[in-house]
Short mmCIF file of C-alpha atoms and ligand atoms in Angstrom, two decimals:
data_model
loop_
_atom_site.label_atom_id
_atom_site.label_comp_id
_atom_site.label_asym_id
_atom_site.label_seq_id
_atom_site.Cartn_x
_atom_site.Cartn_y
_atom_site.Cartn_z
CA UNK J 1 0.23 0.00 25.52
CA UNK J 2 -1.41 3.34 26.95
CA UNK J 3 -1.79 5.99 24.55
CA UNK J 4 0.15 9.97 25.30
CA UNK J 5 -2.10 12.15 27.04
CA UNK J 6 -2.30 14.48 24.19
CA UNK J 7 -1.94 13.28 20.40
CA UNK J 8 -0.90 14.98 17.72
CA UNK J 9 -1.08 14.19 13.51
CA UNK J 10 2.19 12.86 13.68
CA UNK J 11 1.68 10.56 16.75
CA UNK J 12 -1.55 9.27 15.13
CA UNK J 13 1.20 8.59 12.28
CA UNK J 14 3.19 6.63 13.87
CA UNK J 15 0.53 4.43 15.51
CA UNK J 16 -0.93 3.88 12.05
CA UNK J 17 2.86 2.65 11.11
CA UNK J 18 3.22 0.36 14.49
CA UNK J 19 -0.32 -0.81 15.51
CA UNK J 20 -1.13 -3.26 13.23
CA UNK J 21 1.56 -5.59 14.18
CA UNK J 22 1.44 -4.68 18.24
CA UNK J 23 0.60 -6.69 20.87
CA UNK J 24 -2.67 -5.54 21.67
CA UNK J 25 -4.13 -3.66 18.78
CA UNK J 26 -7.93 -3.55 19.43
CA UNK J 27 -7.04 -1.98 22.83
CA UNK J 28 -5.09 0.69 20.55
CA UNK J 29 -8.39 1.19 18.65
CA UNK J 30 -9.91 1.35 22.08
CA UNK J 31 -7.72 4.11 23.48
CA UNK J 32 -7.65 6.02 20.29
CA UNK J 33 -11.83 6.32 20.31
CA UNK J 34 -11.34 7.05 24.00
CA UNK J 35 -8.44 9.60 23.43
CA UNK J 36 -11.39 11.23 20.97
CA UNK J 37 -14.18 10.88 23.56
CA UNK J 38 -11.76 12.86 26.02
CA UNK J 39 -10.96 15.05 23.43
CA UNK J 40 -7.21 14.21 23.99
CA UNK J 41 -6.07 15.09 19.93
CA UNK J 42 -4.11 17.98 19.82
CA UNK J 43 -6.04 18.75 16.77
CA UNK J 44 -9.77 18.41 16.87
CA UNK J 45 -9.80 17.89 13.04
CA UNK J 46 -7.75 14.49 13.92
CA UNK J 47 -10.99 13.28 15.03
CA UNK J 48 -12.10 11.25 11.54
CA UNK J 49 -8.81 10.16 11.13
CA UNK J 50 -8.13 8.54 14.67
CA UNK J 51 -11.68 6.96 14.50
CA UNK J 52 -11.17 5.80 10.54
CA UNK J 53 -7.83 4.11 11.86
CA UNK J 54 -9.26 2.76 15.23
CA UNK J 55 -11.79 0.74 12.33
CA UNK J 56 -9.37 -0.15 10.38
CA UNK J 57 -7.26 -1.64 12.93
CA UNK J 58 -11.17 -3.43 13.99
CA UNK J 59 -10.76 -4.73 10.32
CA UNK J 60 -7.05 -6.43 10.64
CA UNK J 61 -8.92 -8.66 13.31
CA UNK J 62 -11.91 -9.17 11.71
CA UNK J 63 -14.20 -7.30 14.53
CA UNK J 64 -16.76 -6.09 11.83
CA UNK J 65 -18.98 -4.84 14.39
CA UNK J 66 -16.62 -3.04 16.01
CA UNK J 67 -14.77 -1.63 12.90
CA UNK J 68 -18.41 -0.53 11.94
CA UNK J 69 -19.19 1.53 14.95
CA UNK J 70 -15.50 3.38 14.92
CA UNK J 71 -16.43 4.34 10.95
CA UNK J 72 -19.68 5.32 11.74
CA UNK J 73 -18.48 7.73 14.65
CA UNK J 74 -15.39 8.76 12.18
CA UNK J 75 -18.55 9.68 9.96
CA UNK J 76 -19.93 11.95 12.14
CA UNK J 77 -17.33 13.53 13.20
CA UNK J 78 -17.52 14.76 9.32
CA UNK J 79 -20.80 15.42 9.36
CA UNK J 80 -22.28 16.39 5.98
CA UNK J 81 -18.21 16.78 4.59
CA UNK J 82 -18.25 15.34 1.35
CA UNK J 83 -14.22 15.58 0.61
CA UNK J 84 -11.58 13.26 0.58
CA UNK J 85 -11.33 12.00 3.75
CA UNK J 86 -15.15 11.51 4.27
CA UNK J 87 -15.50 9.73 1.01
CA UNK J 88 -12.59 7.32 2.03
CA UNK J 89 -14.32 6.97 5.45
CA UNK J 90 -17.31 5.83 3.97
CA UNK J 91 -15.77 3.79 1.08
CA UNK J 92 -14.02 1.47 4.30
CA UNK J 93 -17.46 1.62 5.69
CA UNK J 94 -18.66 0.08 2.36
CA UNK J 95 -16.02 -2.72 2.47
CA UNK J 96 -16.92 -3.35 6.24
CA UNK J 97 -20.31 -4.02 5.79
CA UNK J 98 -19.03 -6.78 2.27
CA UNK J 99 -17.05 -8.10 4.67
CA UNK J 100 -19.75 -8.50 6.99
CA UNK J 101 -22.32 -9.70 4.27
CA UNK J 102 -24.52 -6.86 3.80
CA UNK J 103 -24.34 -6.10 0.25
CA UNK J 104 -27.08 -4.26 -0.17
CA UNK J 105 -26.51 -1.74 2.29
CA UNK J 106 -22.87 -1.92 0.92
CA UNK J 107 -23.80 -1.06 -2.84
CA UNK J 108 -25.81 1.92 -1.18
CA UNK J 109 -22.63 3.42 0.16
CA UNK J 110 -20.30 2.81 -2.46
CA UNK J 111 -22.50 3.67 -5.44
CA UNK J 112 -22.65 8.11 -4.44
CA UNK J 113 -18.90 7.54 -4.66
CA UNK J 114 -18.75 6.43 -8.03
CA UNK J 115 -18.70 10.13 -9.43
CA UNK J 116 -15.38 11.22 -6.96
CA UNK J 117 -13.21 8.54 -9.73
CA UNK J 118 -13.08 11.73 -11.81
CA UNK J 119 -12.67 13.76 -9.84
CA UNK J 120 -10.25 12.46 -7.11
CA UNK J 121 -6.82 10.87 -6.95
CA UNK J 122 -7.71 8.41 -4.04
CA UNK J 123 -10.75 7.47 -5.38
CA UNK J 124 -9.98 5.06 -7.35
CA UNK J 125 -7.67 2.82 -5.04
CA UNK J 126 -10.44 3.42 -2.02
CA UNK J 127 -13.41 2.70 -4.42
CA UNK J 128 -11.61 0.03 -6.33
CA UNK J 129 -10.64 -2.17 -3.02
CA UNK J 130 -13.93 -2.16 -1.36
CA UNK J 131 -15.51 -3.24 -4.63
CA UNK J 132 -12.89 -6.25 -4.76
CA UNK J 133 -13.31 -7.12 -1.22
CA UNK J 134 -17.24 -7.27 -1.94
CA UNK J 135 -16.55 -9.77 -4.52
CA UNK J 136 -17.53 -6.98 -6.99
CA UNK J 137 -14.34 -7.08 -9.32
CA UNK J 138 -16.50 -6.89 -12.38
CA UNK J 139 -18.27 -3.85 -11.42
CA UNK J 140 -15.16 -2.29 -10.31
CA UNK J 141 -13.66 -3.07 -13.81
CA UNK J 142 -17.09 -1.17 -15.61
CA UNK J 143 -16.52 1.85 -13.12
CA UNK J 144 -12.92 2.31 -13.90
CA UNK J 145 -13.18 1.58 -17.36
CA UNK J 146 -16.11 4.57 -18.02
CA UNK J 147 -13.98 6.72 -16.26
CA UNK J 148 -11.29 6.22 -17.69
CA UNK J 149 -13.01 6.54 -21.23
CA UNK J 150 -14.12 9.70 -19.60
CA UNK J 151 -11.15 11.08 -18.47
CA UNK J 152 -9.59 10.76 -21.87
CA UNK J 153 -12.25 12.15 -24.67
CA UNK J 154 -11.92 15.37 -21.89
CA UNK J 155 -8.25 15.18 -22.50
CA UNK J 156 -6.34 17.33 -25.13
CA UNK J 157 -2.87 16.81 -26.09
CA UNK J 158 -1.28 13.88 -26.92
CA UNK J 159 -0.74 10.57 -25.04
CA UNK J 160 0.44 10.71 -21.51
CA UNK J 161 4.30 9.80 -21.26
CA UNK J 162 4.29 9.87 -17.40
CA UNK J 163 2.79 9.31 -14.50
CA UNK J 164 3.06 12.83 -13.39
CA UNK J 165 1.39 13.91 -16.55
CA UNK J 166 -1.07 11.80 -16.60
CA UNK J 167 -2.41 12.56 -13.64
CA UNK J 168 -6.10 11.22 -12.32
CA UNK J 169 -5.69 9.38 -15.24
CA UNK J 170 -2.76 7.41 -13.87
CA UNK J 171 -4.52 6.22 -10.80
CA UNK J 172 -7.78 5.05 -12.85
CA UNK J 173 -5.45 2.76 -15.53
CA UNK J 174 -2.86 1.42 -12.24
CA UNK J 175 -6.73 -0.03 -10.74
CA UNK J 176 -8.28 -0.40 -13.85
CA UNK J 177 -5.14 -2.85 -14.55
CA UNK J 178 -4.89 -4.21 -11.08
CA UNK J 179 -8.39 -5.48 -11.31
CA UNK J 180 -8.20 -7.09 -14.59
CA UNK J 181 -4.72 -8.82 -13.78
CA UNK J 182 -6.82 -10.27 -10.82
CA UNK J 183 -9.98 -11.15 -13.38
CA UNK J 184 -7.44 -12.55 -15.86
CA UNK J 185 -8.42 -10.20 -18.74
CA UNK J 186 -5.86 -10.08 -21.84
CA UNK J 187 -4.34 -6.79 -21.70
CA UNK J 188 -6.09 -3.99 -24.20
CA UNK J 189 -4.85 -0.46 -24.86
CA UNK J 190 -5.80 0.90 -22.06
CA UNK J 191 -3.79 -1.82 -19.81
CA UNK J 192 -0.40 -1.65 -22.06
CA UNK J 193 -0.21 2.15 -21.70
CA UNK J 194 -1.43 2.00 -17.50
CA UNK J 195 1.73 -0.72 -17.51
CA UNK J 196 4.28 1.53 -19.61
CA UNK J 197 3.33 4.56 -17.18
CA UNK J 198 4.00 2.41 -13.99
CA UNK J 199 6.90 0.67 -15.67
CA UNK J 200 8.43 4.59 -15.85
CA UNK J 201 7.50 5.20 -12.55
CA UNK J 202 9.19 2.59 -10.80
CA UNK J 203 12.38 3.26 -12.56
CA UNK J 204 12.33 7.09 -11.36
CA UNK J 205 11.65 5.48 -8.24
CA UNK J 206 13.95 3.11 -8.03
CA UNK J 207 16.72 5.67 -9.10
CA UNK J 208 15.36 7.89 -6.85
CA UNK J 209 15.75 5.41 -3.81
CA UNK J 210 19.10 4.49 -5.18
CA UNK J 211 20.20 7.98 -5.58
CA UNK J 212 20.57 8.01 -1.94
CA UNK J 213 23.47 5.47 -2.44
CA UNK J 214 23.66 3.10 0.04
CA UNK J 215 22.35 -0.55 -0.36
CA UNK J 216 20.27 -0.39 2.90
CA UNK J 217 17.33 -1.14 0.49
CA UNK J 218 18.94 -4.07 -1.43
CA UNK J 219 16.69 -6.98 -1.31
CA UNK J 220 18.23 -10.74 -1.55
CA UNK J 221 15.42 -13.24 -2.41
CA UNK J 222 15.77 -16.43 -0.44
CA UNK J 223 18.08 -18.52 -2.70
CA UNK J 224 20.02 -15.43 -3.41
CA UNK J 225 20.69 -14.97 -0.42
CA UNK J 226 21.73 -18.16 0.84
CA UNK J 227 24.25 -18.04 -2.06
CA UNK J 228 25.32 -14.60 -0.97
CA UNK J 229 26.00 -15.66 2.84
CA UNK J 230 27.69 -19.30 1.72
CA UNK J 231 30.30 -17.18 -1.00
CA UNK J 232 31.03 -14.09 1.34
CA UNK J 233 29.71 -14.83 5.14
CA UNK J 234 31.11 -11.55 6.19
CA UNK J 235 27.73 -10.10 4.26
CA UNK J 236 25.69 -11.55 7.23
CA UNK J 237 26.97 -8.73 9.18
CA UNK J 238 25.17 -6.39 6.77
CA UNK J 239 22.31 -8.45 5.37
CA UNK J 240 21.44 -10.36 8.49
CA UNK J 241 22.51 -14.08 10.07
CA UNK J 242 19.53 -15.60 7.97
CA UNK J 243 16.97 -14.67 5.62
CA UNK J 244 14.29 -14.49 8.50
CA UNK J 245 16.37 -11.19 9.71
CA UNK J 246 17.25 -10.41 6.34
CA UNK J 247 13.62 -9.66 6.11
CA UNK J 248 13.28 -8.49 9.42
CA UNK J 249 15.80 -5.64 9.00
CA UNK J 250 14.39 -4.58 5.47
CA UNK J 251 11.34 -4.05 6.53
CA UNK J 252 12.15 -2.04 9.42
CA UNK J 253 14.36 0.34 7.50
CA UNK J 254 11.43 0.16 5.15
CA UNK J 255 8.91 1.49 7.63
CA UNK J 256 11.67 3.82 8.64
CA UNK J 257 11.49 5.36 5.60
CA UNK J 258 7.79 4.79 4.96
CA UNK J 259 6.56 7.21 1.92
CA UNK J 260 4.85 6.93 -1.51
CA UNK J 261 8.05 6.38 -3.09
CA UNK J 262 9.77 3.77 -1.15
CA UNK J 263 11.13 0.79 -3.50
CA UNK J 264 13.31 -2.31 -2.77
CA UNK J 265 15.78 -3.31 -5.15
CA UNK J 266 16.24 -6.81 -5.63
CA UNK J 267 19.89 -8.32 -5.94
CA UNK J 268 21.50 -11.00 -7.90
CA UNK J 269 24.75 -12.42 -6.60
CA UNK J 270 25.69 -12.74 -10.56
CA UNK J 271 24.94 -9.17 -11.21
CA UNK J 272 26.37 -7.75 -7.76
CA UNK J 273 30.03 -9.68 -8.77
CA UNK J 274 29.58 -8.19 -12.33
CA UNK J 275 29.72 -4.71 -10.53
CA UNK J 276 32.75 -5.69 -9.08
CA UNK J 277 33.76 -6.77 -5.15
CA UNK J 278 30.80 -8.23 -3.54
CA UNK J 279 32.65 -7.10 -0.05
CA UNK J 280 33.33 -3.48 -0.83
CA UNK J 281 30.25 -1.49 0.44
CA UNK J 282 30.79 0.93 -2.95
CA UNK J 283 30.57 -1.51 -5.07
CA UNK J 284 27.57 -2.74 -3.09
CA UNK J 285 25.60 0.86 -3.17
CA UNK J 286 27.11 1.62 -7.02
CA UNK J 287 24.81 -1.88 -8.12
CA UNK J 288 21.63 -0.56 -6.23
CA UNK J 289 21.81 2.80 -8.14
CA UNK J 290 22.59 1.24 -11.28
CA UNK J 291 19.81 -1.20 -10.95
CA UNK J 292 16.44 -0.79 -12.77
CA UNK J 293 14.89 -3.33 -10.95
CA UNK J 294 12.33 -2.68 -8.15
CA UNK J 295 9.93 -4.38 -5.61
CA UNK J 296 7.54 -1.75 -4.87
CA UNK J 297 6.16 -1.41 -0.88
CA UNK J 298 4.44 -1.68 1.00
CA UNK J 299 1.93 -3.92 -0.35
CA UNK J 300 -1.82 -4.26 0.67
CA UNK J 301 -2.03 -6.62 3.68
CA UNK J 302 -3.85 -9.00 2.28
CA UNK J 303 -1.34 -9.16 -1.07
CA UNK J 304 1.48 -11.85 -1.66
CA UNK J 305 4.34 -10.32 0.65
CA UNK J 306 7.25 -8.24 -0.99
CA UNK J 307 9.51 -10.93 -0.50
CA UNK J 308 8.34 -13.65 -2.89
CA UNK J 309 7.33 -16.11 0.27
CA UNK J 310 4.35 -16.81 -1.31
CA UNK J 311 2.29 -15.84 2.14
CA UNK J 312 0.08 -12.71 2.99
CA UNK J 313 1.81 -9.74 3.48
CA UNK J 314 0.13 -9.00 7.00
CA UNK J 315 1.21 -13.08 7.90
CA UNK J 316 4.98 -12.75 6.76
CA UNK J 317 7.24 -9.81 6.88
CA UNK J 318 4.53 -6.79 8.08
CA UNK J 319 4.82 -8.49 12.02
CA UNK J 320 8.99 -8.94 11.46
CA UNK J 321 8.88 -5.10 11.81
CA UNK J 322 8.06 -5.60 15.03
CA UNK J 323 10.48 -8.37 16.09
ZN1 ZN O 1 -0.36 -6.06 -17.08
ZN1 ZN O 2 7.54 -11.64 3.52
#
């Protein structure tokens, strides 16, 4: 693949959507640190970003080395910038150099950031990961847990009852919870009100999705679906000839749609004949928007896949967009 002459934000967009499961992606990461050598971005600011996503695309294969030099260039190209985007540059520069075993120099860079989890939305996902991939889980959990015991005695009013209104606050508890589902804490009071305020999200989103009505986002997990195709075989035609392109064609549309809201609904052939003729494409769309049920994507590569396989997200359906 050869890279436009010129790029622009939303070209570097759509390469971060399509690289990761090309044929050739290091030579994407290549050409997009050669695009900025050339100065070939329509927009010089694009510089950081093409050079953070030319190391992250290093990191999908595991060139550390390589993935380290594109961060440190995406660094300067920030210079002495300490907002978002230079703070998540050097929070993947942190988790390169875990991943490459050099702790100590990892703690160094992740340790400044520490202060940005009160002060920035991102911060917590970007500071939270790189901690986990060090092996750091624990420290991640003390972080997130100060802050969040920050965030709150600054707070006035009574208890968050969304996400929206909770605001920073939201994105602490989600990690915060994340991270001690993974370290098998029981949940405290902190967890049961993160999970009520992303239980509430993902039903807005999930009606939201659904609101669209269609069923293009209907999900049918694998023995669901083989029940689906044996009881009403004209359904392949919209679901696919076999789960394999089931998947395939969800997560296209899903990458179609990409945003922060995107949600798959997962069907039951019970509850889809309960809404009434499994054939009639109403019926079909009137079940997704009545449906509180939600997979939520895309998930981190190296998470379970949104499909219940059981495999790596970046081994199982993130490559079937690409088929
Ligand atoms: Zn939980
Ligand atoms: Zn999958």
């Amino acid at each position: 693949m050869s890279l436009k002459a010129d790029l622009t934000s939303t070209d570097l967009a759509e390469i971060r959507q399509s690289a990761l499961g090309a044929a050739d992606p290091l030579g994407i990461a290549a050409e997009l640190a050669a695009a900025v050598d050339a100065g070939r971005l329509s927009d010089p600011d694009d510089a950081g970003p093409a050079l953070v996503l030319a190391a992250e695309i290093a990191e999908s294969r595991s060139k550390l080395d390589a993935g380290l030099r594109y961060v440190d260039r995406a660094l300067e190209t920030y210079g002495k910038s300490d907002d978002g985007p230079a703070a998540a540059a050097r929070a993947l520069r942190a988790r390169l150099l875990f991943r490459a075993g050099r702790e100590d120099e990892a703690l160094a860079e992740i340790e400044p950031l520490r202060p940005l989890l009160t002060q920035d939305t991102e911060a917590p996902a970007y500071i939270s990961v790189a901690l986990a991939v060090g092996g750091r889980a624990r420290l991640a959990e003390e972080w997130l847990t100060e802050a969040v015991q920050e965030v709150l005695a600054e707070r006035e009013g009574p208890e968050p009852t969304s996400a929206e209104d909770a605001g920073l606050l939201f994105f602490l508890l989600q990690q915060r919870h994340r991270i001690r589902h993974a370290l098998g804490r029981q949940h405290d009071t902190h967890d049961v009100l993160a999970e009520r305020l992303e239980t509430k999200l993902a039903n807005a989103n999930a009606q939201a999705a659904a609101a669209g009505s269609s069923d293009d986002l209907l999900f049918w997990p694998q023995a669901e679906f083989e029940t689906l195709v044996t009881r009403f075989p004209a359904l392949t035609e919209v679901y696919g000839a076999d789960w394999d392109e089931h998947r395939a064609r969800l997560e296209r549309e899903l990458v179609r749609r990409s945003g922060p809201d995107v949600v798959l609904v997962p069907g039951t052939v019970a509850g889809l004949e309960a809404a009434g003729d499994p054939s009639d494409a109403k019926t079909r769309a009137d079940y997704v928007s009545a449906s509180t049920d939600h997979i939520s994507w895309p998930p981190e590569r190296n998470s379970p896949c949104w499909c219940g396989s059981g495999n790596k997200y970046k081994k199982c359906c993130l490559p079937r967009s690409r088929g």
